[in-house]
C-alpha cells in the first residue's frame, strides 16, 4: 500500500486517525492548504512547515500545473516536490473540477473533456489517462481519479448520466494509474506502485440515491481512499450537510474520507462530526488576500473603519506569529495602502486558524470531548467580534 | 547623545564603525532596507530580523506615513515601532525627497513646500517644523532635516538658491527638533532629547564648490550625523562618484556619513571606498518585484527563457534561505504565473545579497583586505552569469 491509515479514536461519527505516507505522518482530521500553481499563495514553504502552522500535506492542482509550467518542465526538475521545494506530503486533484469551474468546456465525450485554456484560450483535452499521466509526473503521495463535476442543482437524469460517466472514468483512471506505476517499475526497477495512492471520487449531485450508488460502485473498483466531490458547488448548505451525513458514515471505514473543496470553519467542524477526515479549501488564502480574517468569534473585515486604531491582534485568542506581533490597525493600514504584506499576514493568520482548529478538533476527539468542543466552537463563532 | 558612533577600522577612506542606538548596535557600513509605508515591501519583519538577513536598521518614509495612515493613527498606536511591530532601529527621512519625486509641487516658498498628495490629489503643505513634528511622532532613532532636493542637472545659480534654502530649513529643522524633544521632556518627565538623533543633509547639485560650502555650513549648525542628498537623481554616475569622492572625506569623521537613496551593489562598494557609512535604496525590493535578482555575477532577469528548467539557485554563491531551497526554474514559473511568492522570494534573496555584501565589506575593511575585496567583487559582478 502507498499509504496507511488507522483510526485511533472515534466519538460518534467523528474520527481521529493517522495517515502514513512516504513523506511523513498526517494526523486526521486534516486541513490541506491549496497550492494551486505550485505555491500556497502568499506564504513561503518554510512557514508552512514551521511549528506555527505545521502543515503536513498540501494540495497541488493538476490542471494549473499541466498548463503552466507544463509537465516537461516539472519532469526536468525532478517532479513536483523537487520543483517547488516542499518535502512533505502532497495530494494532486485530477483536473476535473478546474476544467468545470475555470474553462469554457467545448465538449464532454466518452473519451474525455475538450476545453479552452483559461490562460491563453488554446484548445486542450483532458481524459482519465492524461490526468493519470500528469499526476504520475507530479508524483504526489495521493492522486485523484478523473471525474466529471456537475453543477449543484443538476436534475436526477443528468446527474445519473454524469455519475455513470464518472464511474467509467474511475475504472479507466485506476487502470491507467496502475499501468503507469508498473511501467515506471519496469523502467526504473523501483517499486513506484508503493509510491502513489489513488483516491476515487463519489458524485451524484444532490440526489442521495445516486450518491449511495456512486459510493457503492466506486468502492467496488477499490481505491486507497474515497472523496466526496461536487459539493459546495451551488447547492444549499443544508443539502450539502445532509449528503455528507448520509454518505460519509457509509464510506469504507478503514480508508480516509476526503471532502473536496470544503470549506468554512463551521463546515469543517460539521463535516468532521459526520465522519470526514480530510479537507482542502482556498478560503483561508483567498479571503486573506481579500482582507478577511477568520477568528474564533467569526469573520473580521480588516477594511472596516472601526479597526483604524485597534491595537488588538486579528484574533485575541490566537497565538500565531502574526497575532503575536501585529495589530488590526497596522494590517488595516497595509491593506488600504495596497501593501503585499497585508495579504501575507492575513494568509498566515487564516491558515494558522484553520490548522489550529483542526488540531483542537483532533484533541477533542481523542479526549472524547468533541461534542462539547463543537457546541462551544459554534457558539463562539456566531457570538461576533467585540 | 541620542546615538554614539565610533570608527573601529579604516583602510584608506573606507571605514568600519559601530553605531549605537537605544534599539541596538549597528555595524557600519550598513545597508538600510526601505520600509516606505510601514512595510519593507514583500517581507515579514521576522525575516528581516532573523539570522539570514539580520537587518539592524530600516528606513521609514515620513511623507508616505504622514499621508497614510496619518500621524493620529500612529500616535494612537504608540509610535512607528509599535505600530508596525519592529523593535530594532529605524531612520525616517524628512519627506523632502518624496515631495520632489512623487508629487506635483505647487509652490516652494521660504515657509515650505505646497504640493498635491499622490494618493488623492489633495493640497498639502510640508515645512521643516511639520516634518520634525511628524518625525517626532514616528519616533525613529534617527530623523532627517527637511531639505529641498533639486534635480541632478540643476544650474549653478539655481543650485545655490536651493542650497541656501536647504540651509535655512536645516536651522529651522534643528530648532523645531530640539523644541519638540524639550517639550516632550516637559510633558513626560523623560529625557527624549536622548531618544532621537537628527542628521543634516548636504545639497548643492553637481557643483563641487556648492557641495563643499553646503557641507561646511551644515556642519556649523551641528548635527548628529550628515547625509549626502540629491544624488542618483539624474546626474551621470561618474559625476556622482566624483562628488562623493570629494565630499565624503571632508564630512565630520566622528559622525556617520549617509548617502541617501543609493544604490546598486557597485555603487555601495565604490561609495564605501570613498568614505560612506550608511545607505538606503529600494533597488533590492523594487527590482525583486520586477523579476530581477542581484547575484555575485551580476543581474539575473528571471523572466528569461533560458531559466525554464534551470535547477540552480538564483545565485550559486548565495546561502540565503531562498537559494538553499528554490531553483531559478521554480521562481521563473512563479513570476510568469503572477504568484506573489515570486516577489517574496526575489525580495528576500536580493535583501540577503545586499546585506551579506555589506557584511563582507565590513569584514574586508577590518582585516585590511578591502582593496582586494573591491577589485574581486567588481570583476566578478561584471563577469556575467554562466
XYZ file of C-alpha atoms in Angstrom:
772
model
C 0.000 0.000 0.000
C 1.193 3.502 -0.899
C -0.385 4.928 2.232
C -1.541 3.521 5.522
C -4.500 4.713 7.503
C -5.630 3.892 11.005
C -8.461 5.327 13.055
C -7.239 5.849 16.601
C -10.241 7.433 18.247
C -13.870 7.923 17.443
C -16.681 9.903 19.027
C -19.990 9.116 17.351
C -19.131 9.608 13.674
C -16.155 11.927 14.289
C -12.829 10.126 13.787
C -9.252 10.846 14.700
C -6.717 8.879 12.690
C -3.213 8.622 11.352
C -2.411 8.714 7.656
C 1.108 7.478 6.949
C 2.854 8.386 3.685
C 6.428 8.012 2.488
C 6.722 11.736 3.263
C 5.590 11.780 6.835
C 2.670 11.131 9.118
C -0.523 13.121 8.950
C -2.950 13.204 11.829
C -6.569 13.404 10.739
C -8.931 15.191 10.541
C -6.570 17.301 8.478
C -6.872 20.545 6.552
C -4.758 20.747 3.386
C -3.731 24.250 2.251
C -4.180 24.656 -1.507
C -1.055 25.203 -3.599
C -2.792 25.773 -6.909
C 0.100 26.559 -9.236
C 2.932 25.189 -7.116
C 2.550 27.822 -4.412
C 0.218 28.172 -1.467
C -0.477 31.786 -2.363
C 1.242 34.374 -0.210
C 3.240 32.106 2.065
C 6.684 30.543 1.993
C 7.139 26.794 2.368
C 9.372 27.323 5.404
C 6.440 28.920 7.176
C 4.012 26.185 6.170
C 6.368 23.616 7.685
C 7.353 25.579 10.815
C 5.743 24.850 14.174
C 3.359 27.821 13.935
C 1.431 26.135 11.083
C 2.995 22.681 10.712
C 1.024 21.780 7.579
C 1.684 18.102 6.912
C 0.161 17.886 3.456
C -0.700 20.426 0.788
C -2.699 20.199 -2.415
C -1.430 20.830 -5.945
C -3.696 21.428 -8.927
C -3.092 19.162 -11.887
C -4.949 21.426 -14.293
C -2.919 24.527 -13.460
C 0.465 22.810 -13.386
C -0.249 20.898 -16.584
C -0.958 24.178 -18.440
C 1.874 26.095 -16.766
C 4.788 25.452 -16.441
C 3.846 22.165 -18.123
C 4.823 18.619 -17.414
C 8.115 18.692 -19.289
C 9.436 21.440 -17.020
C 8.334 19.662 -13.853
C 9.755 16.377 -15.120
C 13.079 18.073 -15.919
C 13.099 19.468 -12.385
C 12.537 16.051 -10.795
C 8.806 16.059 -10.020
C 6.595 18.485 -8.146
C 8.217 18.122 -4.711
C 11.655 18.958 -6.078
C 10.311 21.633 -8.384
C 8.610 23.637 -5.653
C 10.939 22.750 -2.777
C 8.442 21.003 -0.479
C 9.453 17.673 1.015
C 6.294 16.866 2.936
C 3.251 15.048 1.578
C 1.116 16.292 -1.299
C -2.174 15.438 -2.928
C -2.978 16.349 -6.517
C -6.503 16.693 -7.801
C -7.397 15.275 -11.188
C -8.187 18.480 -13.058
C -11.843 17.575 -13.451
C -13.132 20.256 -11.116
C -10.898 23.017 -12.525
C -11.902 22.247 -16.087
C -15.513 22.581 -14.997
C -15.065 25.728 -12.902
C -12.453 27.701 -14.852
C -12.785 26.931 -18.513
C -15.138 27.134 -21.409
C -15.905 23.450 -21.975
C -16.270 22.655 -25.640
C -17.320 19.060 -25.480
C -17.596 16.240 -22.945
C -17.312 12.883 -24.690
C -16.851 9.345 -23.513
C -13.159 9.846 -24.151
C -12.729 12.970 -22.046
C -13.225 16.730 -21.883
C -12.304 19.252 -24.550
C -11.978 22.814 -23.305
C -10.207 26.125 -23.741
C -7.263 27.013 -21.510
C -8.105 29.878 -19.127
C -4.578 31.190 -19.729
C -4.382 31.554 -23.499
C -7.686 30.201 -24.836
C -5.960 27.333 -26.618
C -7.880 24.087 -27.158
C -6.988 21.347 -24.673
C -8.133 17.832 -23.964
C -8.129 16.064 -20.635
C -9.019 12.406 -20.084
C -8.564 9.882 -17.284
C -5.401 8.609 -18.981
C -3.910 12.086 -19.455
C -4.782 13.108 -15.904
C -3.098 9.971 -14.539
C -0.036 10.571 -16.662
C 0.261 14.152 -15.466
C -0.313 13.159 -11.849
C 2.294 10.437 -12.190
C 4.871 13.020 -13.273
C 3.806 15.365 -10.465
C 4.391 12.451 -8.103
C 2.211 13.448 -5.167
C 1.629 10.891 -2.413
C -2.069 10.900 -3.270
C -3.536 11.210 -6.769
C -7.215 11.643 -7.565
C -9.350 9.803 -10.057
C -10.561 11.871 -13.056
C -14.217 12.783 -12.648
C -16.924 14.941 -14.094
C -18.110 17.579 -11.679
C -21.742 18.530 -12.421
C -23.381 21.721 -11.058
C -25.014 21.527 -7.634
C -28.609 21.825 -8.911
C -28.308 19.155 -11.612
C -31.523 17.165 -12.288
C -31.744 13.459 -11.497
C -31.440 12.178 -15.056
C -28.464 14.341 -15.951
C -26.883 13.573 -12.579
C -27.198 9.845 -13.255
C -25.596 10.198 -16.681
C -22.761 12.244 -15.217
C -22.289 9.771 -12.365
C -22.150 6.844 -14.794
C -19.518 8.678 -16.836
C -17.515 9.398 -13.677
C -17.707 5.686 -12.785
C -16.394 4.626 -16.200
C -13.682 7.278 -15.903
C -12.857 5.991 -12.403
C -12.187 2.497 -13.832
C -10.054 3.951 -16.620
C -8.249 6.147 -14.079
C -7.387 3.151 -11.952
C -6.213 1.097 -14.923
C -4.084 3.904 -16.322
C -2.715 4.643 -12.875
C -1.612 1.059 -12.312
C -0.104 0.769 -15.761
C 1.897 3.917 -15.174
C 3.115 2.679 -11.807
C 4.002 -0.714 -13.315
C 5.641 0.914 -16.336
C 7.694 3.055 -14.044
C 8.612 -0.128 -12.162
C 9.860 -1.735 -15.375
C 11.813 1.403 -16.352
C 13.399 2.239 -13.048
C 13.499 -1.084 -11.259
C 11.967 0.704 -8.264
C 8.574 -0.098 -6.834
C 6.611 3.060 -7.630
C 3.310 1.251 -7.096
C 4.168 1.823 -3.468
C 4.747 5.473 -4.015
C 1.424 6.930 -5.027
C -2.044 6.253 -3.741
C -5.187 6.803 -5.802
C -8.488 8.035 -4.401
C -11.882 7.548 -6.029
C -14.475 10.331 -6.159
C -18.135 9.979 -5.300
C -20.526 12.096 -7.386
C -24.289 12.148 -7.881
C -25.279 15.772 -7.336
C -27.777 16.419 -4.578
C -29.523 13.061 -5.117
C -28.993 10.723 -2.206
C -29.883 7.565 -4.130
C -27.281 8.411 -6.770
C -24.715 9.331 -4.139
C -25.226 5.948 -2.427
C -24.963 4.123 -5.730
C -21.887 6.123 -6.702
C -20.253 5.256 -3.385
C -21.063 1.565 -3.677
C -19.832 1.208 -7.238
C -16.747 3.374 -6.673
C -15.828 1.250 -3.657
C -16.195 -1.857 -5.836
C -13.412 -0.511 -8.053
C -11.330 -0.348 -4.853
C -9.299 2.783 -4.185
C -6.835 3.743 -1.452
C -9.237 6.373 -0.207
C -12.540 7.987 -1.133
C -13.576 11.556 -1.738
C -16.897 13.352 -1.832
C -16.776 15.563 -4.924
C -19.255 18.014 -6.373
C -20.235 19.591 -3.071
C -20.145 23.266 -2.174
C -20.803 23.972 -5.865
C -24.004 25.964 -5.642
C -26.305 23.714 -3.617
C -27.790 24.947 -0.340
C -25.708 24.356 2.758
C -28.252 22.048 4.496
C -28.344 19.944 1.312
C -24.575 19.547 1.466
C -24.602 18.606 5.147
C -27.437 16.110 4.587
C -25.467 14.382 1.846
C -22.345 14.247 3.994
C -24.379 12.972 6.936
C -25.840 10.181 4.832
C -22.807 9.223 2.768
C -19.714 9.740 4.950
C -20.579 7.029 7.510
C -21.150 4.595 4.620
C -17.712 5.274 3.124
C -15.186 2.491 3.855
C -14.237 2.975 7.487
C -10.672 1.795 7.038
C -9.879 4.348 4.328
C -9.522 8.156 4.531
C -12.649 10.113 3.702
C -11.939 13.337 1.876
C -14.427 16.167 1.356
C -13.161 18.117 -1.651
C -13.049 21.911 -1.706
C -14.820 22.489 1.624
C -14.997 24.880 3.425
C -15.662 27.407 6.211
C -14.605 26.652 9.800
C -18.242 25.725 10.549
C -18.282 23.401 7.514
C -15.136 21.655 8.739
C -16.498 21.043 12.222
C -19.883 19.893 10.945
C -18.276 17.582 8.402
C -15.904 16.088 10.963
C -18.973 15.415 13.091
C -20.362 13.462 10.123
C -17.237 11.359 9.646
C -14.931 13.266 7.252
C -11.117 13.004 7.670
C -9.611 15.300 5.049
C -10.349 18.786 3.707
C -8.938 21.325 1.303
C -10.165 24.807 0.570
C -8.900 28.121 -0.796
C -10.900 30.127 1.763
C -8.086 30.924 4.223
C -5.706 32.045 1.474
C -8.178 33.702 -0.922
C -10.162 35.508 1.761
C -6.900 36.593 3.367
C -5.882 38.297 0.151
C -9.278 39.978 0.097
C -8.863 41.450 3.566
C -10.843 38.939 5.589
C -9.553 37.274 8.744
C -11.080 34.170 10.285
C -11.274 34.401 14.059
C -12.718 32.389 16.919
C -15.549 34.923 17.016
C -16.287 34.949 13.317
C -15.024 36.806 10.299
C -13.249 40.136 10.553
C -13.187 42.521 7.590
C -9.928 44.414 8.027
C -11.127 47.266 5.772
C -13.663 48.287 8.416
C -13.017 51.790 9.778
C -13.582 50.596 13.346
C -10.155 48.932 13.240
C -8.252 52.123 12.318
C -6.607 52.448 15.729
C -7.417 48.997 17.110
C -4.184 47.764 18.654
C -5.552 44.264 19.329
C -4.435 41.286 17.235
C -6.674 39.911 14.470
C -7.865 37.214 16.857
C -7.440 37.784 20.573
C -7.421 34.032 21.181
C -4.789 33.278 18.541
C -1.103 32.855 19.289
C 0.197 32.684 15.701
C 3.228 34.756 14.757
C 1.007 37.405 13.143
C -1.248 37.817 16.163
C 1.735 37.978 18.498
C 3.352 40.828 16.593
C 0.821 42.842 14.612
C -2.322 44.837 15.322
C -5.556 45.156 13.395
C -4.712 48.847 12.901
C -1.423 48.020 11.185
C -2.827 45.286 8.960
C -5.731 47.544 8.008
C -3.246 50.251 7.052
C -1.230 47.763 4.971
C -4.365 46.586 3.214
C -5.570 50.105 2.371
C -2.075 51.067 1.209
C -2.036 48.070 -1.149
C 0.982 46.553 0.610
C 1.668 42.902 -0.204
C 2.388 42.343 3.481
C -1.343 42.655 4.218
C -2.039 39.541 2.138
C 0.979 37.767 3.592
C -0.086 38.390 7.195
C -3.789 37.656 6.677
C -2.963 34.463 4.783
C -0.641 33.289 7.532
C -3.143 34.002 10.278
C -6.022 32.367 8.400
C -4.003 29.214 7.746
C -2.972 29.205 11.411
C -6.633 29.472 12.380
C -7.694 26.585 10.124
C -4.788 24.328 11.063
C -5.076 25.110 14.750
C -8.808 24.467 14.657
C -8.094 21.003 13.229
C -5.514 20.370 15.967
C -8.146 21.243 18.539
C -10.682 19.035 16.776
C -8.285 16.061 16.938
C -7.518 16.722 20.579
C -11.223 16.935 21.358
C -11.996 13.635 19.605
C -9.081 11.890 21.312
C -10.310 13.025 24.706
C -13.958 12.285 23.986
C -14.845 15.975 24.179
C -15.740 16.623 20.564
C -19.457 17.173 21.148
C -18.634 19.812 23.749
C -15.963 21.361 21.552
C -18.315 21.507 18.571
C -21.034 23.235 20.621
C -18.689 25.793 22.164
C -16.791 26.444 18.941
C -20.013 27.054 17.016
C -21.481 29.273 19.729
C -18.376 31.388 19.879
C -18.091 31.677 16.091
C -21.518 33.237 15.935
C -21.058 35.444 19.003
C -19.476 38.213 16.914
C -16.404 40.346 17.401
C -16.225 42.574 20.451
C 23.776 61.983 22.642
C 20.935 60.048 21.076
C 23.380 57.862 19.189
C 27.025 57.008 19.530
C 29.378 56.353 16.666
C 32.912 55.030 16.647
C 35.145 54.116 13.738
C 36.913 50.868 14.535
C 38.896 50.248 11.392
C 39.862 52.193 8.331
C 41.521 51.302 5.048
C 42.277 54.428 3.044
C 38.898 56.208 3.056
C 36.804 53.080 3.719
C 35.624 52.904 7.334
C 34.203 50.202 9.550
C 32.382 51.511 12.597
C 29.778 50.927 15.254
C 26.614 52.997 15.519
C 24.919 52.532 18.888
C 21.246 53.397 19.325
C 18.775 52.760 22.125
C 17.473 49.968 19.892
C 20.646 48.062 19.294
C 24.075 48.264 17.730
C 24.612 48.694 14.028
C 27.888 47.847 12.379
C 28.779 50.161 9.514
C 28.979 50.338 6.546
C 25.310 49.413 6.730
C 22.542 48.985 4.182
C 19.079 50.003 5.379
C 16.127 48.267 3.685
C 13.393 50.757 2.823
C 10.057 50.404 4.612
C 8.210 53.096 2.718
C 4.706 52.875 4.134
C 5.494 50.926 7.293
C 6.454 47.758 5.428
C 9.618 46.666 3.687
C 7.626 45.504 0.674
C 7.172 41.750 0.362
C 8.920 40.613 3.530
C 7.883 39.966 7.095
C 9.651 41.673 9.981
C 10.554 38.292 11.482
C 12.577 37.520 8.380
C 14.296 40.907 8.360
C 15.434 40.275 11.924
C 16.347 36.586 11.556
C 19.950 35.497 11.094
C 19.576 35.054 7.328
C 19.198 38.828 6.851
C 19.744 40.350 10.303
C 18.828 43.897 9.239
C 19.706 46.158 12.152
C 18.023 49.321 10.916
C 15.305 50.052 8.387
C 14.037 53.258 6.848
C 10.530 54.675 7.113
C 9.185 57.397 4.829
C 7.744 60.421 6.601
C 5.844 61.585 3.524
C 4.029 58.281 2.990
C 3.210 57.668 6.627
C 2.084 61.247 7.174
C -0.433 60.938 4.311
C -1.476 57.382 5.210
C -2.383 56.176 7.811
C -1.645 59.644 9.224
C 0.029 60.780 12.384
C -3.020 60.481 14.613
C -3.268 56.756 13.906
C 0.431 56.155 14.510
C 0.319 58.238 17.688
C -2.688 56.262 18.928
C -0.739 53.071 18.251
C 2.282 54.219 20.260
C 4.667 55.423 17.554
C 6.037 53.791 14.429
C 7.930 50.929 16.112
C 4.836 49.774 17.980
C 2.565 50.415 15.030
C 4.492 48.211 12.623
C 5.875 45.707 15.140
C 9.597 46.333 14.643
C 11.750 46.771 17.726
C 15.082 47.420 16.089
C 16.425 50.782 14.972
C 14.784 52.999 12.354
C 15.601 56.106 10.407
C 12.924 58.376 8.950
C 13.578 60.678 6.047
C 12.174 64.199 6.105
C 9.706 63.967 3.242
C 11.657 66.457 1.124
C 12.756 63.918 -1.459
C 9.342 62.242 -1.781
C 7.579 65.547 -2.254
C 10.013 66.305 -5.049
C 9.882 62.876 -6.700
C 6.251 61.811 -6.238
C 4.063 64.879 -6.234
C 3.020 67.812 -8.297
C 4.670 70.662 -6.404
C 2.516 73.759 -6.402
C 4.816 76.220 -4.725
C 8.113 76.284 -2.850
C 8.235 79.258 -0.509
C 10.502 80.291 2.315
C 7.977 78.715 4.629
C 7.868 75.297 2.974
C 6.506 73.243 0.100
C 2.931 73.142 -1.095
C 2.051 70.108 -3.189
C -0.667 67.673 -4.146
C -0.900 64.283 -2.437
C -0.051 61.420 -4.813
C -2.853 59.434 -3.165
C -5.885 61.680 -3.528
C -4.603 64.882 -5.140
C -5.465 66.952 -2.073
C -3.413 70.070 -1.318
C -0.756 69.563 1.370
C 1.939 71.647 2.941
C 5.216 70.431 4.378
C 7.756 72.587 6.230
C 10.754 71.951 8.468
C 8.524 72.357 11.520
C 5.843 69.985 10.239
C 8.422 67.392 9.158
C 10.045 67.498 12.603
C 6.667 67.177 14.293
C 5.766 64.171 12.178
C 9.168 62.555 12.692
C 8.895 63.162 16.410
C 5.622 61.206 16.487
C 7.137 58.446 14.325
C 9.940 58.247 16.897
C 12.730 56.724 14.807
C 16.214 56.627 16.309
C 17.410 58.917 13.524
C 15.400 61.767 11.991
C 16.435 63.767 8.945
C 16.495 67.501 8.442
C 13.934 68.881 5.954
C 15.613 69.784 2.678
C 14.877 70.791 -0.873
C 16.015 68.175 -3.346
C 16.841 69.809 -6.709
C 17.194 67.821 -9.965
C 20.627 66.400 -10.811
C 21.306 68.766 -13.698
C 20.409 71.975 -11.868
C 22.417 75.070 -12.927
C 24.804 76.786 -10.531
C 22.619 79.790 -9.714
C 19.514 77.743 -9.062
C 21.564 75.187 -7.148
C 22.927 77.949 -4.876
C 19.445 79.284 -4.207
C 18.195 75.793 -3.417
C 21.207 75.113 -1.194
C 20.692 78.353 0.717
C 17.043 77.444 1.260
C 18.043 73.973 2.473
C 20.495 75.593 4.907
C 17.819 77.893 6.329
C 15.481 74.900 6.566
C 18.252 72.930 8.277
C 18.478 75.568 11.033
C 14.686 75.601 11.422
C 14.665 71.806 11.440
C 17.178 71.700 14.258
C 15.352 74.341 16.285
C 11.985 72.649 15.856
C 13.510 69.269 16.612
C 15.039 70.441 19.880
C 11.893 72.235 20.932
C 9.870 69.087 20.327
C 12.311 66.971 22.291
C 12.342 69.526 25.131
C 8.558 69.849 25.039
C 8.264 66.114 25.271
C 10.659 66.267 28.212
C 8.418 68.778 29.995
C 5.300 66.720 29.293
C 6.562 63.277 30.143
C 9.393 63.955 32.568
C 11.502 61.631 30.445
C 14.601 62.682 28.592
C 13.533 62.300 24.975
C 16.391 64.516 23.778
C 18.389 61.345 24.262
C 15.994 59.361 22.147
C 16.218 60.755 18.652
C 19.200 61.893 16.631
C 18.954 64.444 13.815
C 21.055 64.315 10.664
C 21.764 67.269 8.385
C 21.649 66.954 4.598
C 24.266 68.306 2.204
C 22.918 69.586 -1.120
C 24.392 71.637 -3.969
C 23.605 69.636 -7.088
C 26.597 68.586 -9.158
C 28.587 71.696 -8.206
C 31.559 70.842 -6.024
C 32.015 74.372 -4.688
C 28.408 74.439 -3.542
C 28.673 70.931 -2.088
C 31.725 71.984 -0.055
C 30.006 75.139 1.137
C 26.856 73.183 1.960
C 28.880 70.715 3.976
C 30.750 73.422 5.872
C 27.676 75.444 6.747
C 25.601 72.359 7.588
C 28.356 71.153 9.907
C 28.330 74.576 11.602
C 24.709 74.004 12.559
C 25.964 70.788 14.194
C 24.025 67.581 13.625
C 24.392 64.050 14.983
C 25.282 62.804 11.512
C 25.467 64.032 7.951
C 23.906 62.870 4.727
C 24.639 63.442 1.081
C 21.282 64.172 -0.533
C 20.305 64.904 -4.099
C 22.497 62.230 -5.662
C 21.398 59.466 -8.018
C 18.695 61.864 -9.225
C 19.543 62.057 -12.904
C 23.199 63.043 -12.939
C 25.800 60.804 -14.649
C 27.309 58.088 -12.463
C 30.917 59.452 -12.660
C 29.577 62.836 -11.545
C 28.007 61.214 -8.503
C 31.172 59.308 -7.613
C 33.309 62.443 -8.057
C 31.098 64.342 -5.648
C 31.223 61.534 -3.107
C 34.996 61.255 -3.520
C 35.434 64.943 -2.879
C 32.851 65.470 -0.154
C 32.698 62.275 1.929
C 36.260 62.542 3.294
C 35.538 66.134 4.337
C 32.411 65.150 6.271
C 32.986 65.095 10.060
C 34.983 61.922 10.680
C 33.414 61.254 14.064
C 29.860 61.209 12.743
C 28.078 58.716 10.462
C 28.121 59.600 6.773
C 24.921 58.631 4.996
C 24.467 58.509 1.221
C 20.731 58.811 0.614
C 18.875 56.615 -1.867
C 21.927 54.857 -3.326
C 22.307 52.357 -4.970
C 23.475 49.336 -6.924
C 25.954 46.863 -5.381
C 28.720 48.594 -7.379
C 27.584 51.983 -6.056
C 27.720 50.702 -2.478
C 31.260 49.354 -2.819
C 32.524 52.452 -4.624
C 30.905 54.746 -2.066
C 32.308 52.786 0.855
C 35.723 53.183 -0.785
C 35.113 56.944 -0.697
C 34.183 57.030 2.991
C 30.400 56.460 3.218
C 28.946 54.560 6.226
C 25.203 54.300 5.594
C 22.986 53.529 2.606
C 19.345 53.023 1.760
C 17.807 52.059 -1.535
C 14.643 50.481 -2.933
C 16.585 48.522 -5.585
C 16.637 45.100 -3.869
C 12.928 45.197 -3.078
C 11.609 47.004 -6.164
C 13.726 45.070 -8.656
C 12.809 41.857 -6.873
C 9.139 42.561 -7.503
C 10.009 43.208 -11.136
C 11.677 39.826 -11.574
C 15.299 40.833 -11.197
C 17.760 39.072 -8.901
C 21.091 40.543 -7.825
C 23.872 37.958 -7.858
C 27.606 37.864 -7.360
C 27.898 37.651 -11.143
C 25.536 40.473 -11.968
C 21.822 40.837 -12.501
C 19.595 37.936 -13.411
C 16.276 38.513 -15.182
C 14.116 35.619 -14.036
C 11.733 36.030 -16.981
C 14.454 34.840 -19.353
C 13.520 31.593 -21.151
C 16.979 30.142 -20.516
C 15.985 29.594 -16.877
C 12.880 27.478 -17.694
C 14.432 24.244 -16.448
C 17.447 25.681 -14.618
C 17.566 23.857 -11.295
C 20.359 26.039 -9.916
C 19.638 28.655 -7.231
C 19.332 32.346 -8.149
C 22.930 32.855 -7.043
C 25.192 29.827 -6.853
C 27.365 31.565 -4.267
C 24.465 32.554 -2.012
C 23.391 30.602 1.038
C 20.204 32.507 1.847
C 17.044 30.549 2.609
C 15.725 31.125 -0.921
C 18.870 29.899 -2.651
C 19.041 26.854 -0.385
C 15.529 25.752 -1.254
C 14.374 27.098 -4.605
C 15.529 26.919 -8.206
C 15.566 29.533 -10.944
C 13.085 27.343 -12.841
C 10.567 27.453 -9.984
C 10.904 31.182 -9.329
C 10.588 31.856 -13.066
C 7.396 29.795 -13.119
C 6.026 31.699 -10.108
C 6.842 35.014 -11.756
C 5.192 34.103 -15.061
C 2.149 32.714 -13.226
C 1.781 36.013 -11.343
C 2.276 34.292 -7.977
C 3.021 36.624 -5.070
C 5.641 34.136 -3.909
C 7.897 35.198 -6.810
C 8.140 38.708 -5.375
C 8.545 37.364 -1.858
C 11.439 35.076 -2.800
C 13.216 37.569 -5.074
C 12.889 40.292 -2.445
C 14.314 38.040 0.233
C 17.245 36.942 -1.880
C 18.033 40.488 -3.030
C 17.995 41.811 0.530
C 20.215 38.887 1.554
C 22.620 39.770 -1.242
C 22.801 43.458 -0.245
C 23.100 42.773 3.483
C 25.602 39.972 3.009
C 27.678 42.157 0.685
C 27.864 44.781 3.431
C 28.887 42.108 5.956
C 31.699 41.094 3.637
C 32.668 44.739 3.127
C 32.964 45.237 6.888
C 34.977 42.058 7.281
C 37.290 43.134 4.461
C 37.900 46.560 5.998
C 38.520 45.069 9.445
C 41.104 42.701 8.020
C 42.735 45.316 5.781
C 41.603 43.467 2.659
C 39.074 45.934 1.312
C 41.083 46.950 -1.775
C 41.379 43.301 -2.751
C 37.717 42.640 -1.983
C 36.633 45.650 -4.031
C 38.682 44.533 -7.048
C 37.468 40.923 -6.944
C 33.852 41.832 -6.212
C 33.762 44.272 -9.126
C 35.462 41.856 -11.520
C 33.052 39.092 -10.649
C 29.988 41.341 -10.888
C 30.844 42.126 -14.484
C 31.838 38.569 -15.408
C 28.251 37.650 -16.273
C 26.107 34.666 -15.388
C 27.200 31.247 -16.559
